[in-house]
Amino acid sequence: MQRTADNWRMRAATVVLLGAIGCQGGNTTGGSPAGSAAPAASAAASAAPAAGSAAAAASAMQAPELSLTSESVLAVMNPKRRAPYSGPTGTLRGRVTIKGDPPPDTGLSFPVGKCGEAAATYGRLFRVGQQRALADALVTVVNYSGYVPEREEAEKVTIHGCAFSSRTVAMTFGQRLEVANLDPLESYMPNLEGAPFMAVLVAMPQGEAVKFHPPQPGYYHLVDKMPKPFLKSEVFVLKFATHDVTDLDGQFEIKNIPVGKVLTAALLPAIDQDVKKEIEIKEGDNKLDFELTFDLAKYAEKKGAKTSSP
């Protein structure tokens, strides 16, 4: 329990440092991007019903459904009730890579046969593609002037071969999280840990997506309530819409950024490491690459220090 609590505090501190949970502040309005947010409370313990119990999922009480236009969401996302930014904007594209030691094995075991993608997704500490491309890195842009609303109602995640489509999920507060099962036979019970537990939902094979509505900005875990402890993704619910997560190609793209000086950052949650850069966004296309460094000895020392702390 102590290690879990330490992990949550560490993640919360990291994303606050990045400006990822703090309110988006404008350069010309005097706002501060470095707000504070406590990590979401841990999920309540629950008794899972029998696997495949769609009726139980359908009849169970649901969490309150927030949306991008909910008053409680707007009070957080746009407390000054500013009109959406309508000036010139730029798009930031780039690639995140990693150098140094290769990621070590996680030591996890995976079911044979039906979980064909699990080992490739969770078998090592982090995922690296060709030419050192870094997957699952959270890229954020803050400190610009103006309010940029989120345009997509939902952030979508899929499950296939006992693996989520990404080990990191970034979404804007007010979006719903949709988890769809692409497998033809296997069922899953996805759950958003850190959000108040309301129901056990079943993601049926190739069925409708299971929907979650995070109750506040913060840090969550997307897990499976079936006996697949390796199946998880770290979910960051942010107070701004300018973010993206890299795939195995290491690429990211963030649109609709107001022109001017901004603070950018790339974070790999698996090793709690980030790199930040200040740049000036110009109208049209902008390019920026990030490179992280992984030192296995330093990581092991840091991890051992955290584990042994009281």
PDB file of N, CA and C in Angstrom, residues 15 65 99 106 111 135 166 175 177 179 185 190 204 222 241 283 290:
ATOM      1  N   VAL A  15       3.343  15.547 -13.105  1.00  0.00           N
ATOM      2  CA  VAL A  15       2.472  16.224 -14.053  1.00  0.00           C
ATOM      3  C   VAL A  15       2.198  17.669 -13.653  1.00  0.00           C
ATOM      4  N   GLU A  65     -22.553  11.611 -15.678  1.00  0.00           N
ATOM      5  CA  GLU A  65     -21.950  11.824 -16.984  1.00  0.00           C
ATOM      6  C   GLU A  65     -21.622  13.296 -17.185  1.00  0.00           C
ATOM      7  N   LYS A  99      17.548   7.545 -25.965  1.00  0.00           N
ATOM      8  CA  LYS A  99      18.875   6.961 -26.115  1.00  0.00           C
ATOM      9  C   LYS A  99      19.314   6.358 -24.786  1.00  0.00           C
ATOM     10  N   THR A 106      10.147  -6.759 -17.858  1.00  0.00           N
ATOM     11  CA  THR A 106       9.332  -6.499 -16.673  1.00  0.00           C
ATOM     12  C   THR A 106       9.185  -7.742 -15.798  1.00  0.00           C
ATOM     13  N   PRO A 111      -0.676 -15.046 -20.678  1.00  0.00           N
ATOM     14  CA  PRO A 111      -1.334 -16.262 -21.157  1.00  0.00           C
ATOM     15  C   PRO A 111      -0.913 -16.592 -22.586  1.00  0.00           C
ATOM     16  N   ALA A 135       7.497   5.184 -27.747  1.00  0.00           N
ATOM     17  CA  ALA A 135       6.034   5.105 -27.676  1.00  0.00           C
ATOM     18  C   ALA A 135       5.550   5.520 -26.293  1.00  0.00           C
ATOM     19  N   SER A 166      -2.626   1.816 -26.140  1.00  0.00           N
ATOM     20  CA  SER A 166      -1.529   2.656 -25.672  1.00  0.00           C
ATOM     21  C   SER A 166      -1.354   2.447 -24.174  1.00  0.00           C
ATOM     22  N   GLN A 175     -14.061  15.285 -21.483  1.00  0.00           N
ATOM     23  CA  GLN A 175     -14.179  14.203 -22.454  1.00  0.00           C
ATOM     24  C   GLN A 175     -14.587  12.919 -21.737  1.00  0.00           C
ATOM     25  N   LEU A 177     -14.084   8.733 -21.778  1.00  0.00           N
ATOM     26  CA  LEU A 177     -13.125   7.729 -22.209  1.00  0.00           C
ATOM     27  C   LEU A 177     -13.901   6.523 -22.718  1.00  0.00           C
ATOM     28  N   VAL A 179     -13.697   2.725 -24.261  1.00  0.00           N
ATOM     29  CA  VAL A 179     -12.825   1.553 -24.368  1.00  0.00           C
ATOM     30  C   VAL A 179     -13.559   0.478 -25.152  1.00  0.00           C
ATOM     31  N   LEU A 185     -13.503 -13.048 -29.520  1.00  0.00           N
ATOM     32  CA  LEU A 185     -14.050 -13.981 -28.538  1.00  0.00           C
ATOM     33  C   LEU A 185     -13.867 -13.528 -27.096  1.00  0.00           C
ATOM     34  N   PRO A 190     -13.024  -3.580 -18.204  1.00  0.00           N
ATOM     35  CA  PRO A 190     -12.193  -2.393 -17.957  1.00  0.00           C
ATOM     36  C   PRO A 190     -12.724  -1.579 -16.786  1.00  0.00           C
ATOM     37  N   MET A 204     -17.765  -6.390 -24.296  1.00  0.00           N
ATOM     38  CA  MET A 204     -18.051  -7.617 -25.019  1.00  0.00           C
ATOM     39  C   MET A 204     -17.228  -7.691 -26.309  1.00  0.00           C
ATOM     40  N   LEU A 222      -6.196   2.848 -15.997  1.00  0.00           N
ATOM     41  CA  LEU A 222      -7.156   2.024 -16.720  1.00  0.00           C
ATOM     42  C   LEU A 222      -6.674   0.584 -16.611  1.00  0.00           C
ATOM     43  N   ALA A 241      -6.462  21.370 -23.775  1.00  0.00           N
ATOM     44  CA  ALA A 241      -6.683  20.466 -24.906  1.00  0.00           C
ATOM     45  C   ALA A 241      -5.448  20.240 -25.764  1.00  0.00           C
ATOM     46  N   GLU A 283       2.425  30.814 -36.989  1.00  0.00           N
ATOM     47  CA  GLU A 283       1.237  30.382 -37.716  1.00  0.00           C
ATOM     48  C   GLU A 283       1.627  29.323 -38.743  1.00  0.00           C
ATOM     49  N   PHE A 290      11.994  15.780 -29.377  1.00  0.00           N
ATOM     50  CA  PHE A 290      12.450  15.580 -28.004  1.00  0.00           C
ATOM     51  C   PHE A 290      13.305  14.316 -27.943  1.00  0.00           C
TER      52      PHE A 290
END
